Structures are given as structure tokens and as C-alpha cells.
Coordinates of C-alpha atoms in Angstrom, one line a residue:
Chain V
M1 CA -15.8 -18.3 -15.7
T2 CA -13.8 -19.8 -12.9
L3 CA -15.4 -20.1 -9.4
T4 CA -13.3 -17.1 -8.2
E5 CA -14.4 -15.0 -11.2
K6 CA -18.1 -15.9 -10.6
L7 CA -17.9 -15.1 -6.9
L8 CA -16.5 -11.6 -7.7
A9 CA -18.8 -10.9 -10.6
R10 CA -21.9 -11.7 -8.6
A11 CA -20.7 -9.6 -5.6
A12 CA -20.2 -6.7 -8.1
G13 CA -23.6 -7.1 -9.6
K14 CA -22.1 -8.1 -12.9
S15 CA -22.8 -11.0 -15.2
L16 CA -19.1 -11.2 -16.2
A17 CA -15.8 -10.6 -14.6
A18 CA -12.5 -11.2 -16.3
P19 CA -9.0 -11.4 -14.9
G20 CA -7.5 -7.9 -14.6
D21 CA -10.8 -6.1 -14.2
N22 CA -10.9 -3.7 -11.2
I23 CA -14.4 -4.0 -9.7
W24 CA -16.2 -2.9 -6.5
V25 CA -17.7 -5.8 -4.6
D26 CA -20.2 -6.0 -1.7
V27 CA -18.7 -7.6 1.3
D28 CA -20.6 -10.4 3.2
V29 CA -18.2 -10.7 6.1
L30 CA -15.4 -8.6 7.5
L31 CA -13.1 -10.3 10.0
T32 CA -10.6 -8.6 12.3
H33 CA -8.5 -9.3 15.4
D34 CA -6.5 -7.7 18.2
V35 CA -3.5 -6.8 16.1
C36 CA -5.2 -5.0 13.2
G37 CA -8.6 -4.3 14.7
P38 CA -7.5 -1.3 16.8
P39 CA -5.7 0.5 14.0
A40 CA -8.6 -0.3 11.6
I41 CA -11.1 1.1 14.2
G42 CA -8.9 4.2 14.5
I43 CA -8.9 4.8 10.8
F44 CA -12.7 4.2 10.6
K45 CA -13.4 6.8 13.3
K46 CA -11.0 9.3 11.8
Q47 CA -12.5 8.9 8.3
F48 CA -16.2 8.4 9.1
G49 CA -16.5 10.3 12.4
E50 CA -16.3 9.5 16.1
N51 CA -20.0 8.6 16.2
A52 CA -20.1 6.7 12.9
K53 CA -21.8 3.2 12.9
V54 CA -20.4 0.3 11.0
W55 CA -22.2 -0.5 7.7
D56 CA -23.8 -3.7 9.0
K57 CA -23.1 -4.9 12.5
D58 CA -24.2 -8.5 11.6
K59 CA -21.4 -8.7 9.0
L60 CA -18.5 -7.6 11.2
V61 CA -16.8 -10.4 13.1
I62 CA -14.1 -9.6 15.7
I63 CA -12.1 -12.5 17.1
P64 CA -9.1 -11.6 19.3
D65 CA -6.5 -14.3 19.0
H66 CA -3.0 -13.0 18.5
Y67 CA -1.6 -11.6 21.8
I68 CA -4.0 -12.9 24.5
F69 CA -2.0 -14.5 27.3
T70 CA 0.6 -11.9 27.8
K71 CA 1.6 -9.3 30.4
D72 CA 2.4 -6.8 27.6
T73 CA 0.3 -3.8 28.6
Y74 CA 0.0 -2.4 25.0
A75 CA -1.3 -5.8 23.8
N76 CA -3.8 -5.9 26.6
R77 CA -4.8 -2.3 25.9
N78 CA -5.6 -3.4 22.3
I79 CA -8.1 -6.0 23.6
D80 CA -9.7 -3.2 25.6
I81 CA -10.1 -1.1 22.4
L82 CA -11.9 -4.0 20.7
R83 CA -14.2 -4.6 23.7
E84 CA -15.1 -0.9 23.8
F85 CA -15.8 -0.8 20.1
A86 CA -18.0 -3.9 20.3
K87 CA -20.0 -2.4 23.1
E88 CA -20.3 1.0 21.5
Q89 CA -21.4 -0.6 18.1
D90 CA -23.5 -3.3 19.8
L91 CA -21.7 -5.9 17.8
P92 CA -23.2 -9.4 18.0
H93 CA -20.1 -11.2 16.8
Y94 CA -17.4 -10.2 19.2
Y95 CA -15.7 -13.1 21.0
D96 CA -14.2 -11.5 24.1
V97 CA -11.1 -12.7 26.0
G98 CA -11.7 -14.0 29.4
T99 CA -15.3 -15.0 28.7
D100 CA -17.0 -18.2 27.6
R101 CA -17.3 -16.7 24.2
Y102 CA -13.5 -16.6 23.7
K103 CA -12.6 -18.6 20.6
G104 CA -9.0 -18.4 19.7
V105 CA -7.5 -18.5 16.2
C106 CA -9.9 -16.6 14.0
H107 CA -9.4 -18.7 10.8
V108 CA -10.5 -21.8 12.6
A109 CA -13.1 -20.1 14.8
L110 CA -14.7 -18.5 11.7
P111 CA -15.8 -21.9 10.3
E112 CA -16.8 -23.2 13.7
E113 CA -19.2 -20.3 14.1
G114 CA -20.7 -20.7 10.6
F115 CA -19.2 -17.6 8.9
T116 CA -17.5 -19.5 6.1
R117 CA -20.4 -19.8 3.7
P118 CA -20.1 -21.0 0.1
G119 CA -20.8 -18.3 -2.5
E120 CA -20.0 -15.3 -0.2
I121 CA -17.2 -12.7 0.0
L122 CA -15.0 -12.5 3.0
F123 CA -12.2 -9.9 3.7
G124 CA -10.1 -10.1 6.8
T125 CA -7.2 -8.1 8.3
D126 CA -5.0 -11.1 8.3
S127 CA -3.1 -12.7 5.4
H128 CA -4.4 -16.2 6.3
T129 CA -8.0 -15.1 5.8
C130 CA -7.6 -17.1 2.5
T131 CA -8.2 -20.2 4.6
A132 CA -12.0 -19.8 4.2
G133 CA -11.7 -20.4 0.4
A134 CA -11.8 -24.1 1.3
F135 CA -15.6 -23.5 1.7
G136 CA -16.1 -22.1 -1.8
Q137 CA -16.0 -18.5 -0.5
F138 CA -13.9 -15.7 -1.9
A139 CA -11.6 -14.9 1.0
T140 CA -8.5 -12.7 1.1
G141 CA -6.4 -10.7 3.5
I142 CA -6.4 -6.8 3.5
G143 CA -4.8 -4.0 5.5
N144 CA -6.2 -1.7 8.2
T145 CA -7.1 1.1 5.8
D146 CA -9.1 -1.2 3.5
A147 CA -10.8 -2.7 6.5
A148 CA -11.8 0.7 7.7
F149 CA -13.2 1.5 4.3
I150 CA -15.3 -1.6 4.4
M151 CA -16.5 -0.8 8.0
G152 CA -17.9 2.4 6.6
T153 CA -19.1 1.4 3.2
G154 CA -19.5 -2.4 3.0
K155 CA -17.6 -2.3 -0.3
L156 CA -14.0 -2.7 -1.6
W157 CA -12.3 -2.6 -4.9
V158 CA -10.5 -5.8 -6.1
K159 CA -8.6 -6.8 -9.2
V160 CA -10.1 -10.0 -10.5
P161 CA -7.3 -12.6 -10.4
E162 CA -6.4 -15.3 -12.9
T163 CA -6.8 -18.8 -11.5
M164 CA -4.1 -21.5 -11.2
K165 CA -5.5 -25.0 -10.8
F166 CA -3.9 -27.8 -8.9
I167 CA -5.3 -31.3 -9.4
F168 CA -4.4 -34.2 -7.2
E169 CA -5.4 -37.5 -8.9
G170 CA -6.0 -40.6 -6.9
E171 CA -6.2 -41.4 -3.2
I172 CA -3.7 -39.6 -1.0
P173 CA -1.4 -42.2 0.8
S174 CA -2.2 -42.6 4.5
Y175 CA 1.2 -41.2 5.6
I176 CA 0.7 -38.0 3.6
M177 CA -1.2 -35.0 5.0
A178 CA -2.6 -31.9 3.3
K179 CA 0.5 -30.0 4.6
D180 CA 2.7 -32.2 2.4
L181 CA 0.6 -31.3 -0.7
I182 CA 0.8 -27.6 -0.1
L183 CA 4.5 -27.6 0.8
Q184 CA 5.1 -29.5 -2.5
I185 CA 3.1 -27.0 -4.5
I186 CA 4.8 -23.9 -2.8
G187 CA 8.2 -25.6 -3.4
D188 CA 7.3 -26.1 -7.0
I189 CA 6.1 -22.6 -7.8
G190 CA 8.0 -20.5 -5.3
V191 CA 6.9 -17.9 -2.7
D192 CA 5.8 -15.6 -5.4
G193 CA 4.6 -18.3 -7.8
A194 CA 1.0 -17.3 -7.5
T195 CA 1.3 -13.6 -6.9
Y196 CA -2.0 -11.7 -7.9
R197 CA -3.6 -15.1 -8.7
A198 CA -6.2 -17.4 -7.3
M199 CA -5.2 -21.0 -6.5
E200 CA -7.8 -23.6 -6.9
F201 CA -7.5 -27.2 -5.6
A202 CA -9.3 -30.1 -7.2
G203 CA -9.2 -33.8 -8.0
D204 CA -10.4 -36.8 -6.0
G205 CA -7.3 -36.6 -3.8
V206 CA -8.5 -33.2 -2.6
M207 CA -12.3 -33.8 -2.6
R208 CA -11.8 -36.9 -0.4
M209 CA -10.3 -34.7 2.3
D210 CA -12.4 -33.4 5.2
M211 CA -12.8 -29.7 5.7
E212 CA -9.9 -29.4 8.0
G213 CA -7.5 -30.9 5.4
R214 CA -8.9 -28.6 2.7
M215 CA -8.4 -25.6 5.0
T216 CA -4.7 -26.6 5.4
L217 CA -4.4 -26.2 1.6
T218 CA -6.1 -22.9 1.2
N219 CA -4.5 -21.5 4.4
M220 CA -1.1 -21.5 2.8
V221 CA -1.9 -20.0 -0.7
I222 CA -0.6 -16.7 0.7
E223 CA 2.8 -18.5 1.1
A224 CA 2.9 -18.7 -2.6
G225 CA 1.8 -15.1 -3.0
G226 CA -1.8 -16.1 -3.9
K227 CA -4.7 -13.7 -3.5
N228 CA -7.1 -16.4 -2.6
G229 CA -7.4 -20.2 -2.5
V230 CA -10.6 -21.9 -3.4
I231 CA -12.2 -25.3 -3.6
E232 CA -15.5 -26.0 -5.2
P233 CA -18.1 -26.7 -2.5
D234 CA -19.5 -30.3 -2.3
D235 CA -21.5 -32.4 0.2
V236 CA -18.6 -32.4 2.6
T237 CA -18.7 -28.6 2.6
F238 CA -22.5 -28.3 2.8
N239 CA -22.7 -30.9 5.7
Y240 CA -20.1 -28.9 7.6
V241 CA -21.6 -25.5 7.0
R242 CA -25.3 -26.5 7.6
Q243 CA -24.4 -27.9 11.0
R244 CA -23.2 -24.4 12.0
T245 CA -25.5 -21.9 10.3
D246 CA -29.1 -21.6 9.3
K247 CA -28.3 -18.8 6.8
E248 CA -29.4 -19.5 3.3
L249 CA -26.5 -20.6 1.1
H250 CA -26.0 -19.5 -2.5
P251 CA -23.0 -21.6 -3.7
L252 CA -21.2 -21.1 -7.0
F253 CA -19.2 -23.5 -9.1
N254 CA -16.8 -23.4 -12.0
S255 CA -18.4 -23.0 -15.4
P256 CA -17.5 -25.7 -17.9
D257 CA -15.8 -23.1 -20.1
A258 CA -13.6 -21.7 -17.2
K259 CA -10.2 -20.5 -18.4
Y260 CA -7.2 -21.1 -16.2
H261 CA -3.8 -19.4 -16.1
S262 CA -2.3 -22.9 -15.7
V263 CA -3.3 -26.4 -14.6
R264 CA -0.8 -28.6 -12.7
V265 CA -1.7 -32.3 -12.2
Y266 CA -0.1 -34.3 -9.4
K267 CA -0.4 -38.1 -8.9
S268 CA -1.3 -38.5 -5.3
Q269 CA 0.5 -41.8 -5.0
D270 CA 3.8 -40.2 -5.9
L271 CA 3.7 -37.7 -3.0
E272 CA 6.4 -37.7 -0.3
P273 CA 6.4 -36.3 3.3
M274 CA 7.8 -32.8 2.8
V275 CA 9.5 -30.1 4.8
A276 CA 10.2 -26.4 4.1
K277 CA 13.7 -25.7 5.3
P278 CA 14.8 -22.4 6.9
H279 CA 14.1 -19.6 6.0
S280 CA 11.4 -19.8 3.4
P281 CA 8.2 -21.8 2.8
D282 CA 9.4 -22.7 -0.7
N283 CA 12.7 -24.1 0.4
K284 CA 11.4 -27.6 -0.1
A285 CA 13.0 -31.0 0.6
T286 CA 11.5 -34.4 1.1
V287 CA 11.8 -35.7 4.6
T288 CA 14.0 -38.5 3.2
E289 CA 16.5 -35.8 2.1
V290 CA 16.8 -34.1 5.5
K291 CA 16.1 -36.9 7.9
G292 CA 18.5 -37.0 10.9
T293 CA 18.7 -33.2 11.0
K294 CA 19.1 -32.3 14.7
L295 CA 16.3 -30.3 16.4
T296 CA 15.8 -28.6 19.7
R297 CA 12.1 -28.0 19.6
A298 CA 8.8 -29.2 18.0
Y299 CA 5.6 -27.1 17.7
I300 CA 2.1 -28.2 16.9
G301 CA -0.4 -25.4 16.5
S302 CA -1.8 -22.5 14.5
C303 CA -4.6 -21.9 12.0
T304 CA -2.9 -24.4 9.6
G305 CA -1.6 -27.0 12.0
G306 CA -3.6 -26.7 15.3
K307 CA -6.9 -28.2 14.2
L308 CA -8.4 -31.3 15.8
S309 CA -7.4 -33.6 13.0
D310 CA -3.8 -32.3 13.3
F311 CA -3.7 -33.3 16.9
V312 CA -5.3 -36.7 16.2
A313 CA -2.6 -37.3 13.6
A314 CA 0.2 -36.3 15.9
A315 CA -1.3 -38.4 18.8
K316 CA -1.3 -41.5 16.6
I317 CA 2.4 -41.2 16.3
I318 CA 3.2 -39.9 19.8
D319 CA 1.1 -42.5 21.7
G320 CA 3.3 -44.8 23.6
H321 CA 6.4 -42.6 23.3
Q322 CA 8.2 -39.8 25.1
V323 CA 9.2 -36.6 23.3
H324 CA 12.9 -36.0 23.1
V325 CA 12.8 -32.3 22.4
E326 CA 10.6 -29.6 24.0
T327 CA 7.3 -30.1 22.3
Y328 CA 4.6 -27.4 22.4
V329 CA 1.0 -28.3 21.7
V330 CA -1.3 -25.3 21.1
P331 CA -4.9 -25.9 20.1
A332 CA -6.2 -23.3 17.6
T333 CA -9.5 -22.7 19.4
T334 CA -11.2 -23.2 22.7
Q335 CA -13.4 -25.9 21.1
I336 CA -10.4 -27.9 20.0
A337 CA -8.8 -27.4 23.5
N338 CA -11.9 -29.0 25.0
E339 CA -11.9 -31.8 22.4
L340 CA -8.3 -32.7 23.5
Y341 CA -10.0 -34.0 26.6
T342 CA -12.7 -36.1 24.8
E343 CA -11.2 -37.2 21.5
K344 CA -9.4 -40.5 21.8
V345 CA -6.7 -42.4 19.9
N346 CA -6.1 -46.0 20.7
G347 CA -8.5 -45.6 23.7
R348 CA -6.6 -42.7 25.3
T349 CA -7.6 -39.1 25.2
L350 CA -5.4 -36.7 23.2
I351 CA -4.5 -34.8 26.3
D352 CA -3.4 -38.0 28.1
I353 CA -1.2 -38.9 25.1
F354 CA 0.4 -35.5 24.8
A355 CA 0.8 -34.8 28.6
G356 CA 2.0 -38.4 29.1
A357 CA 4.7 -38.0 26.4
G358 CA 6.0 -34.8 28.1
C359 CA 4.5 -32.2 25.7
K360 CA 3.8 -28.7 27.0
I361 CA 0.1 -27.8 26.4
G362 CA -0.8 -24.2 25.7
R363 CA -4.1 -22.3 25.6
A364 CA -6.0 -21.5 22.4
S365 CA -4.4 -18.6 20.5
C366 CA -1.9 -17.8 17.7
A367 CA 0.8 -18.2 20.3
A368 CA 4.4 -18.6 18.9
C369 CA 3.4 -19.1 15.2
L370 CA 4.2 -15.4 14.8
G371 CA 6.6 -14.9 17.7
G372 CA 4.6 -12.3 19.5
P373 CA 5.5 -10.5 22.8
S374 CA 8.5 -11.9 24.6
D375 CA 6.4 -13.9 27.1
T376 CA 4.5 -15.7 24.4
F377 CA 4.0 -19.5 25.0
G378 CA 6.5 -21.5 22.8
R379 CA 8.2 -18.4 21.4
L380 CA 11.7 -19.1 19.9
Q381 CA 14.0 -16.9 22.1
S382 CA 17.4 -17.6 20.6
D383 CA 19.0 -20.1 18.2
E384 CA 16.5 -22.9 18.6
I385 CA 16.0 -25.4 15.7
C386 CA 12.3 -26.0 15.5
I387 CA 10.1 -28.3 13.4
S388 CA 6.6 -26.8 13.3
T389 CA 3.1 -27.4 11.8
T390 CA 2.8 -23.6 11.3
N391 CA 2.8 -21.9 7.9
R392 CA 5.7 -19.5 7.7
N393 CA 9.5 -19.8 8.4
F394 CA 10.9 -16.5 7.2
P395 CA 13.7 -15.2 9.5
G396 CA 12.4 -14.3 12.9
R397 CA 8.9 -15.5 12.2
M398 CA 8.5 -17.5 15.4
G399 CA 10.5 -15.0 17.5
S400 CA 14.3 -14.7 17.4
K401 CA 15.9 -14.2 14.0
A402 CA 18.7 -16.5 15.1
A403 CA 16.3 -19.4 15.2
Q404 CA 15.7 -21.9 12.4
V405 CA 12.2 -23.3 11.5
Y406 CA 11.4 -26.3 9.5
L407 CA 7.7 -26.6 8.4
A408 CA 6.2 -30.0 8.2
S409 CA 3.0 -32.0 8.6
P410 CA 1.7 -33.0 12.1
Y411 CA 2.8 -36.6 11.3
T412 CA 6.3 -35.5 10.5
V413 CA 6.5 -33.1 13.4
A414 CA 5.2 -35.7 15.9
A415 CA 7.7 -38.4 14.6
S416 CA 10.5 -35.8 14.9
A417 CA 9.5 -34.8 18.4
I418 CA 9.9 -38.3 19.7
T419 CA 13.4 -38.8 18.1
G420 CA 14.8 -35.3 18.4
V421 CA 15.8 -35.3 14.7
I422 CA 13.8 -34.9 11.5
T423 CA 12.1 -38.3 11.1
D424 CA 10.0 -39.9 8.5
P425 CA 6.5 -40.5 9.9
R426 CA 6.4 -43.8 8.0
D427 CA 8.8 -45.2 10.6
Y428 CA 6.1 -44.7 13.3
L429 CA 2.8 -45.4 11.4
P430 CA 1.3 -48.9 11.2
V431 CA 3.1 -50.9 8.5
E432 CA 0.1 -51.9 6.4
T433 CA -0.7 -48.2 5.7
T434 CA 2.7 -47.3 4.3
V435 CA 1.9 -49.2 1.0
Chain X
M1 CA 8.0 16.3 -7.6
K2 CA 11.2 14.5 -6.5
I3 CA 12.0 12.0 -3.8
Q4 CA 15.6 12.5 -2.7
G5 CA 17.8 10.8 -0.1
K6 CA 20.0 7.9 0.7
A7 CA 19.3 4.4 -0.6
F8 CA 19.0 1.3 1.6
V9 CA 19.5 -1.9 -0.3
L10 CA 18.0 -5.3 0.5
G11 CA 17.6 -8.8 -1.1
D12 CA 14.6 -10.8 -2.3
D13 CA 11.6 -12.0 -0.3
I14 CA 11.7 -9.4 2.5
D15 CA 8.6 -10.4 4.4
T16 CA 6.6 -8.3 6.7
D17 CA 8.0 -10.0 9.8
Q18 CA 11.4 -8.6 8.7
I19 CA 9.9 -5.2 8.0
I20 CA 8.3 -4.9 11.4
P21 CA 8.7 -8.0 13.7
A22 CA 5.4 -9.1 15.2
Q23 CA 6.3 -8.4 18.8
H24 CA 6.2 -4.7 18.0
L25 CA 2.7 -4.7 16.6
V26 CA 1.3 -3.6 19.9
Y27 CA 1.9 0.1 19.7
S28 CA -0.8 2.6 18.7
L29 CA -0.5 3.9 15.1
E30 CA -2.0 7.2 16.2
N31 CA -0.4 8.2 19.5
P32 CA 2.8 10.0 18.5
E33 CA 4.7 8.7 21.6
E34 CA 3.9 5.1 20.7
K35 CA 3.9 5.3 16.9
K36 CA 7.6 6.4 16.8
F37 CA 8.5 2.9 17.9
Y38 CA 7.5 1.7 14.4
G39 CA 10.3 3.9 13.1
R40 CA 12.7 2.6 15.7
Y41 CA 12.0 -1.1 14.7
A42 CA 11.4 -0.7 11.0
L43 CA 13.4 -3.4 9.1
S44 CA 14.9 -4.6 12.4
G45 CA 13.9 -8.2 11.5
V46 CA 16.3 -8.4 8.6
P47 CA 19.2 -10.7 9.4
D48 CA 22.2 -8.6 10.1
V49 CA 24.3 -9.8 7.2
Q50 CA 21.5 -8.9 4.7
S51 CA 20.8 -5.5 6.2
G52 CA 22.1 -2.7 4.0
L53 CA 23.7 -4.5 1.0
P54 CA 26.2 -5.1 -0.3
A55 CA 28.2 -4.6 2.9
G56 CA 25.5 -5.8 5.3
N57 CA 25.4 -5.2 9.1
I58 CA 23.9 -1.7 8.5
P59 CA 20.8 -1.1 10.6
F60 CA 18.0 0.7 8.8
T61 CA 17.4 2.8 12.0
R62 CA 20.3 3.2 14.3
E63 CA 20.2 2.0 17.8
D64 CA 18.1 4.3 20.0
E65 CA 17.0 6.4 17.1
F66 CA 13.4 6.7 15.8
E67 CA 14.1 7.9 12.3
S68 CA 16.2 6.3 9.6
D69 CA 19.0 8.0 7.6
F70 CA 17.6 6.3 4.5
T71 CA 14.8 7.5 2.3
V72 CA 14.6 5.0 -0.6
I73 CA 14.5 1.3 -0.2
I74 CA 15.9 -0.8 -3.1
A75 CA 15.0 -4.4 -3.1
G76 CA 14.7 -7.5 -5.2
T77 CA 11.6 -9.7 -5.9
N78 CA 8.5 -10.3 -3.8
F79 CA 9.0 -7.4 -1.4
G80 CA 6.5 -7.4 1.5
C81 CA 5.5 -11.0 1.3
G82 CA 3.9 -12.7 4.4
S83 CA 1.4 -11.2 6.7
S84 CA -1.1 -8.5 5.8
R85 CA 0.0 -6.1 8.5
E86 CA -0.4 -2.6 7.3
H87 CA 2.0 -1.7 10.1
A88 CA 4.8 -2.7 7.6
P89 CA 4.5 0.1 5.0
F90 CA 3.5 2.4 7.9
A91 CA 6.7 1.6 9.8
L92 CA 8.8 2.4 6.7
Q93 CA 7.0 5.8 6.5
V94 CA 7.4 6.6 10.2
A95 CA 11.1 5.8 9.9
G96 CA 11.2 8.4 7.1
A97 CA 11.2 6.2 3.9
R98 CA 9.2 7.7 1.0
A99 CA 9.6 5.1 -1.7
V100 CA 10.4 1.5 -2.2
V101 CA 11.9 0.3 -5.5
A102 CA 11.6 -3.4 -6.0
E103 CA 11.5 -5.8 -8.9
T104 CA 8.1 -7.2 -7.7
Y105 CA 5.9 -6.9 -4.7
A106 CA 3.6 -9.2 -2.7
R107 CA 0.0 -8.2 -3.4
I108 CA -1.2 -7.1 0.1
F109 CA 1.9 -5.0 0.9
Y110 CA 1.6 -3.2 -2.4
R111 CA -2.0 -2.5 -1.9
N112 CA -1.5 -1.3 1.7
A113 CA 1.3 1.0 0.6
V114 CA -0.9 2.6 -2.0
D115 CA -4.3 2.6 -0.1
G116 CA -2.8 4.0 3.1
G117 CA -0.6 6.4 1.2
F118 CA 2.5 5.4 3.1
V119 CA 5.3 4.9 0.6
V120 CA 5.4 4.9 -3.2
P121 CA 6.0 1.3 -4.4
Y122 CA 7.9 1.5 -7.7
E123 CA 8.6 -1.6 -9.7
T124 CA 11.5 -2.2 -12.1
D125 CA 12.1 -4.4 -15.1
V126 CA 15.7 -4.9 -14.1
K127 CA 17.4 -5.9 -10.9
L128 CA 18.6 -2.8 -9.2
N129 CA 19.7 -4.1 -5.8
D130 CA 23.1 -5.2 -7.3
K131 CA 23.6 -1.8 -9.1
I132 CA 22.9 0.5 -6.2
K133 CA 24.8 0.4 -2.8
T134 CA 23.4 1.3 0.6
G135 CA 24.3 4.9 1.3
D136 CA 24.2 6.0 -2.4
D137 CA 22.5 9.3 -2.9
V138 CA 19.5 8.8 -5.2
V139 CA 16.7 11.0 -6.7
I140 CA 13.4 9.7 -8.0
D141 CA 11.7 12.0 -10.4
R142 CA 8.0 11.3 -9.8
D143 CA 7.0 13.0 -13.1
T144 CA 9.3 11.1 -15.4
G145 CA 9.7 7.9 -13.4
Y146 CA 13.5 8.0 -13.6
L147 CA 15.8 7.1 -10.7
F148 CA 19.1 8.9 -10.8
N149 CA 22.1 7.7 -8.7
V150 CA 23.9 10.9 -7.7
T151 CA 26.8 8.9 -6.3
T152 CA 27.6 6.9 -9.4
G153 CA 25.9 8.9 -12.1
D154 CA 23.8 5.9 -13.2
E155 CA 20.2 6.5 -14.3
F156 CA 17.4 3.9 -14.4
Q157 CA 13.8 4.1 -15.8
L158 CA 11.3 2.8 -13.3
K159 CA 8.0 1.1 -14.4
G160 CA 5.0 3.4 -14.6
L161 CA 2.6 3.3 -11.6
G162 CA -0.4 2.7 -13.8
D163 CA -3.9 2.7 -12.4
V164 CA -2.8 3.3 -8.8
A165 CA -1.0 6.6 -9.7
E166 CA -4.2 8.5 -9.0
I167 CA -4.6 7.0 -5.5
I168 CA -1.0 7.7 -4.7
D169 CA -1.3 11.3 -5.9
A170 CA -4.5 11.7 -3.9
G171 CA -2.6 10.4 -0.8
G172 CA -4.5 7.1 -0.2
I173 CA -7.8 5.4 -0.9
F174 CA -10.0 7.7 1.3
E175 CA -8.6 10.8 -0.2
Y176 CA -9.1 9.3 -3.7
A177 CA -12.6 8.2 -2.9
R178 CA -13.5 11.7 -1.7
L179 CA -12.0 13.2 -4.8
K180 CA -14.2 10.8 -6.8
K181 CA -17.2 11.6 -4.6
M182 CA -17.5 7.9 -3.6
V183 CA -17.6 8.6 0.1

């Protein structure tokens, strides 16, 4: 069996699970946030009763992150609903807005807080819940009704997916980031190329990545229609997780006889900096093909492109330059926001580099990645042409449907921010690393 | 049982931000005064020229209305891709849609449509969004799985609903689970 099949089989109490099987699994963690939490809570109460208790309060994690810093009264009311529910249910894992516990983007906060544990089953009311597969967890997005069902029962039915394997052989060139790999893959297989399937990433190119790079890969499997993304856990995984939780781990791995839907092998050395052109994540081009394209904005943030390593990468390029288009920097979590003040590149803190270059720095949240209320920081309000480290560029995703969004790596976004046109990061990285 | 009404035709890869743009995800899904806004803004994220094919520039819900004139959505591949927001199939239902007929669906949308009992997601073997026009009168016979285009006289066999027919017939996952004595 593949890793995904083994994870689901064990959670269903079975020795075998084959692609296509519909099985009921026990849930280890249910994640929700301020957009989908309130309706899920509404359904839970309607179906299980006003006084019903969640199945296991230690397994429900509520991380408000979407519409936080807004004057929208409905959005603020939704945070109140979460707060009330957490109080009523005495939930230990609620991270309230306006307190020291506030985290920011759930998919990055979840690992920080030790909830992404190899071998476990995670469901979340957000399509990018698949990010946690980087830790060897089965993790996928669900709707409000399914979440309410889990709140009451601790179980959910799933169809066991076939697994597509993507192997990157050899060391990744220094100017290439995980975002380039996943944009290449999505461009190759299309936005529905992995529908109903698991996407597994392997090979020494992947296994040399840190957890944040791996998370960028698994984060965007949903952009190819994938059910879950997964990477076999290794020492990098265990070191990360053990620093954040004392919980006993029960990791699983692929069997030698694992059968795959398909296996694609990439030579890491051949990879190019990539973009996804408007208006689809599979509308791929190499940076070389689109360089010089005029921009009006750059955006560095989100669960896929707002991690500390993303800002370190961007700072390496931006240091010593001014940005020539409006450039928004939005750390995914409070922890990362704090690290901008301590982490240094070339002897300068990241915050000094970004602020000195003229970037606008936002507070930890999903912010303009999904547009949001009209007063959202960085939201595209009209016909902007934006290059972004986020994960989706369908029409209107970052606000106005008149806007155009190019997706790219933090290196490429940073290089483009300082020139105002799409720019190859190799032009701004040290010569010896460009091979 | 029959689903009858006007068709609204769309292209491929209609993602959930086009079905219900994220800025509108703030309204209650229970309070009737708030929830009607999901009907108002259903499919408002679709670029104008692609809204209501083949002519385009046809809004799914007219300005200042809360219900759509259209009952059956006809689309291409990968309908409902993108975010997991259950508000998407919900918005279509609130607007008055009862079925979607697409070549393929993104996984989470399909599951949400079924488990929440919002709209019936039919799949087709053939591309229908170039054979049916926005505004055509169509009838879906739930029992036989045929779609009849009253306007043109064409008839198409839709794919069977398979395993999920029982959940759809029950009205959603909770109703199904109760029937099966699971909850």
C-alpha cells in the first residue's frame, strides 16, 4: 500500500484499503476558522442539539485567520461566534483574535503548535488543509456539513484515492524554490490533473528541503484537484514535530509493493523559475518567457508564500534595493511577524530590509490572498497586475475580477518588485549560485 | 421526479471564488435576512463575458434581486474547483438552482453539494455547454437520468449518480446517516 492508503486503512481499523474503497475513518484533528467555523457550528447545533458537546475537545482546533483586521461587522460577528463556542465547549485549542494567543494563517499555525503529526488524520474546513501532508499526515479539506458531522461523531467517510508520485532527482538549483516545482507540476498535469487522487512528493530534491519548502509543495496539490498531498516523514519531519509536541508519534511509510496511479520523474537541474499566468494556476510559463511583463503590484504572503523562509528568500533579493511597484509583505503568523524583527540577511533584519525598500508590512492573517472584505490589506480593488507568492489566480481571487495575478516564487516576486516588471531572480542572486 | 427550468451555461474551471466571491462569505447561512445575499451574489464572480454562454454578459441573479431566473447550471470540466467553501453550492441553492450538469467536478464541491443536499451534481460523458444555450428550457428526469431541452428538442443521457444517489435522495449526509441509524 501507499502511505495514503496505509494512513486511511489504519484510521478505519482495517488492514487493507484500496483505491475506490469508501471507508469511515476516525479523525485525529479537526481544524476550522472564522469563515467556515460559524456555519459548521450552526449545523452541529442544529443536528446534535443546542447543548451538544463536541466529540473530543482536545481534537478540535479553531484558528481565526481569514477576516481579522476589518471593519466588516458581519466578519467581526463571526469571530464572536467562535469565541462563544470555544467558551461554551471549554476548547483548549482556540486562538483568539486580539490576545497573545492569536496565531494567523491556520495552515502555518497548525505545524507551529504541533498539530501536524506523522501518521494521523486531519480534516479542515479549508481547501489548503492539504498543506499538513508534508508531515506524513493524511490531511484534506472538507465543507461545513462534513465538519459538523465530525464535531458530533469524530468520524467521516472518505473514498480512498489513488496516488500519483512526483520524484525530483538531484539537488535543486539555488535559484529554484519549492513554488517553482509545484507550478511546474500543476502546469504539466492541469488544474484537474489530480482530481480524486493523492499527490506524493519524493526524491532527494524534495527530501533535502526543510519543512517549509515541503509545505509549499503539499499546499498547492488542491490547485491540481488533488485530495491530499503527502511526503514520507524523515528526520527533518521528526525533528520539527518533536520540538513542538510531546504527543507520541505513530508514523507510517510506503510499502515496498505500493502501487501508483502514475510516477513522474523530474531532473531537478533542469528546473526553471516558473510563473502561473492569469487566470489559472496551470497557465504555466517560464520566467524567461514572460520577463518584462509590466506589473503594478507585488504581494508576498499566505499559507504557501508567507513563511519565514519565504521572507528570507525575498529579503536576499530586495536587500539594497527599492521596490518599484507597491509591494505588500504579509507574514502568515504572529510568530513569523515577530521573526521579521530578529531574523537577519546580510546583517540586517528582514523588517529593516523590507521597510527600507519601501514595502508595506501587514499583520499576520490570510489578508488579500483571497480578496476578502473591501478594506482588506493589499486587496486588489481594480485592474491591478499583481505578481504574488500566493496559491490561486482564478478571476477575482485577490479581490477585483478586473485584476490579473501572476503566481511565482518569493525569489521571482522579489526580483519583479524591484524592477516593476516580471524579472528573473537569477539577475539578482549571487553569480556563483546560478550554476 | 423532475427538475425543470431555465438553463444557465458556463465554461470550464468555474472555481468557488467565481461561484461566491470571498468578500460575501461573512453572512449567516441560517438567518433568512442575511442568507438571501448568497442568492444575490451567486456566480457574481464569473467574468462578465463568460457569464451566461454563448452570448455572455448575462448575470445569474439580476441586479438587486435575490433569486435567479435559472434553475439548471450547465458547465464544462472541473466545476467548483478552488476553495472548500460550502457556501458555494449553498449559494446556488439559495438563488434557486436545483441541479448542476458538468463534465467533471472538483472533489470538495461535489462532496459538499451532496452531503449538504444543496444541488444535484450530474456528470456527463459529452460536453453539453456548447449544445445548450443560456435561457433554454430544460427538464431533468431524476428517475431516468435524461436531460430534455424543451427549446431545441434535444435529449441527453446524463451519467448515473452511483453511490451518492442514496445520500442525495435522503437530502444530505445527516438525513442519510439517520436513515441508516448511524447517528
